[in-house]
Coordinates of N, CA and C in Angstrom, one line a residue:
M137 N 8.7 -1.3 -25.8 CA 9.6 -1.4 -24.7 C 9.4 -2.7 -24.1
P138 N 10.5 -3.7 -24.4 CA 10.5 -5.1 -23.5 C 10.6 -5.0 -22.1
G139 N 9.7 -5.8 -21.6 CA 9.5 -6.0 -20.2 C 8.7 -5.0 -19.5
A140 N 8.1 -3.9 -20.2 CA 7.2 -3.0 -19.7 C 5.9 -3.7 -19.2
L141 N 5.3 -3.0 -18.2 CA 4.0 -3.6 -17.7 C 2.8 -2.8 -18.3
K142 N 1.8 -3.5 -18.8 CA 0.8 -3.0 -19.3 C -0.6 -3.1 -18.4
V143 N -1.1 -2.1 -18.2 CA -2.4 -2.1 -17.2 C -3.6 -2.2 -18.1
I144 N -4.5 -3.1 -18.0 CA -5.5 -3.1 -18.9 C -6.8 -2.7 -17.9
I145 N -7.6 -1.8 -18.3 CA -8.6 -1.5 -17.3 C -10.0 -1.9 -18.1
P146 N -10.8 -2.5 -17.5 CA -12.1 -3.1 -18.3 C -12.9 -1.7 -18.3
E147 N -13.8 -1.6 -19.5 CA -14.6 -0.4 -19.7 C -15.6 -0.1 -18.5
G148 N -15.8 0.9 -18.0 CA -16.9 1.2 -17.1 C -16.4 0.9 -15.6
S149 N -15.0 0.4 -15.3 CA -14.6 0.4 -14.1 C -13.7 1.5 -13.7
T150 N -13.5 1.6 -12.5 CA -12.7 2.8 -11.8 C -11.6 2.1 -11.0
L151 N -10.5 3.1 -11.0 CA -9.4 2.8 -10.1 C -9.5 3.2 -8.8
K152 N -9.1 2.4 -7.8 CA -8.9 2.7 -6.5 C -7.5 3.0 -6.0
D153 N -7.3 3.9 -5.1 CA -6.0 4.1 -4.7 C -5.7 3.2 -3.4
V154 N -5.6 1.8 -3.8 CA -5.4 1.0 -2.8 C -3.9 0.1 -2.9
I155 N -3.4 -0.1 -1.9 CA -2.1 -0.7 -1.9 C -2.4 -2.0 -1.1
R156 N -2.1 -3.1 -1.8 CA -2.2 -4.5 -1.2 C -0.9 -5.1 -0.8
I157 N -0.8 -5.4 0.7 CA 0.5 -6.0 1.0 C -0.1 -7.2 2.0
V158 N 0.5 -8.3 1.8 CA 0.4 -9.5 2.4 C -1.3 -9.7 2.6
G159 N -1.9 -9.4 1.6 CA -3.4 -9.5 1.7 C -4.2 -8.6 2.3
V160 N -3.6 -7.5 2.7 CA -4.2 -6.4 3.6 C -4.4 -5.1 2.8
E161 N -5.6 -4.7 2.4 CA -5.7 -3.5 1.8 C -5.4 -2.1 2.4
L162 N -4.4 -1.4 2.0 CA -4.2 -0.1 2.7 C -4.6 1.1 1.9
D163 N -5.2 2.2 2.4 CA -5.7 3.3 1.9 C -4.6 4.0 1.3
G164 N -4.5 4.4 0.0 CA -3.4 5.2 -0.6 C -3.6 6.6 -0.3
H165 N -4.7 7.2 0.3 CA -4.7 8.6 0.6 C -4.2 8.9 2.1
K166 N -4.1 7.8 2.8 CA -3.5 8.2 4.3 C -2.1 7.8 4.5
P167 N -1.5 8.5 5.4 CA 0.0 8.3 5.7 C 0.3 6.8 5.6
I168 N 1.6 6.6 5.1 CA 1.8 5.0 5.0 C 2.4 4.4 6.3
I169 N 2.7 5.3 7.2 CA 3.1 4.8 8.5 C 1.9 4.5 9.3
L170 N 0.9 5.0 9.1 CA -0.4 4.8 9.8 C -1.0 3.4 9.2
E171 N -1.0 3.3 7.8 CA -1.5 2.1 7.1 C -0.7 1.1 7.4
L172 N 0.6 1.1 7.3 CA 1.3 -0.2 7.7 C 1.0 -0.9 9.0
R173 N 0.6 -0.2 9.8 CA 0.3 -0.7 11.3 C -1.0 -1.7 11.0
K174 N -1.8 -1.7 10.1 CA -2.9 -2.4 9.8 C -2.4 -4.1 9.5
I175 N -1.3 -4.1 9.1 CA -0.7 -5.4 8.9 C -0.3 -6.2 10.0
P176 N -0.9 -7.4 10.3 CA -0.5 -8.1 11.5 C 1.0 -8.4 11.7
G177 N 1.5 -8.1 13.0 CA 3.0 -8.2 13.2 C 3.7 -7.0 12.9
V178 N 3.1 -6.0 12.4 CA 3.8 -4.6 12.3 C 3.3 -3.6 13.3
N179 N 4.5 -3.1 14.0 CA 4.0 -2.3 15.1 C 4.6 -0.8 14.6
W180 N 4.3 0.3 15.5 CA 4.8 1.6 15.1 C 6.2 1.7 14.7
R181 N 7.0 1.0 15.5 CA 8.5 1.0 15.4 C 9.0 0.5 14.1
F182 N 8.4 -0.6 13.8 CA 8.8 -1.3 12.4 C 8.3 -0.4 11.3
A183 N 7.0 0.2 11.4 CA 6.5 1.0 10.3 C 7.5 2.2 10.0
I184 N 7.8 2.7 11.1 CA 8.8 4.0 11.0 C 10.2 3.8 10.4
A185 N 10.6 2.5 10.8 CA 11.9 2.0 10.2 C 12.0 1.6 8.8
A186 N 10.7 0.9 8.5 CA 10.7 0.7 7.1 C 10.5 1.7 6.2
C187 N 9.7 2.9 6.5 CA 9.6 4.1 5.8 C 10.9 4.9 5.8
S188 N 11.7 4.8 6.8 CA 13.0 5.6 6.9 C 13.9 5.1 5.9
V189 N 14.0 3.7 6.0 CA 15.0 3.0 4.9 C 14.6 3.1 3.5
L190 N 13.2 3.1 3.2 CA 12.8 3.4 1.8 C 12.9 4.7 1.3

């Protein structure tokens, strides 16, 4: 399939459920609205608006 992404995982390593946005690592197991607030400049109102649009 052209343009498909291929993930290469080195042997012996594990995957983490981490989302990285603007250099801030967010926990993938917690609600995204709460985790978005860890990003500098994102308040609760913007986090809710972004999640409702998406």
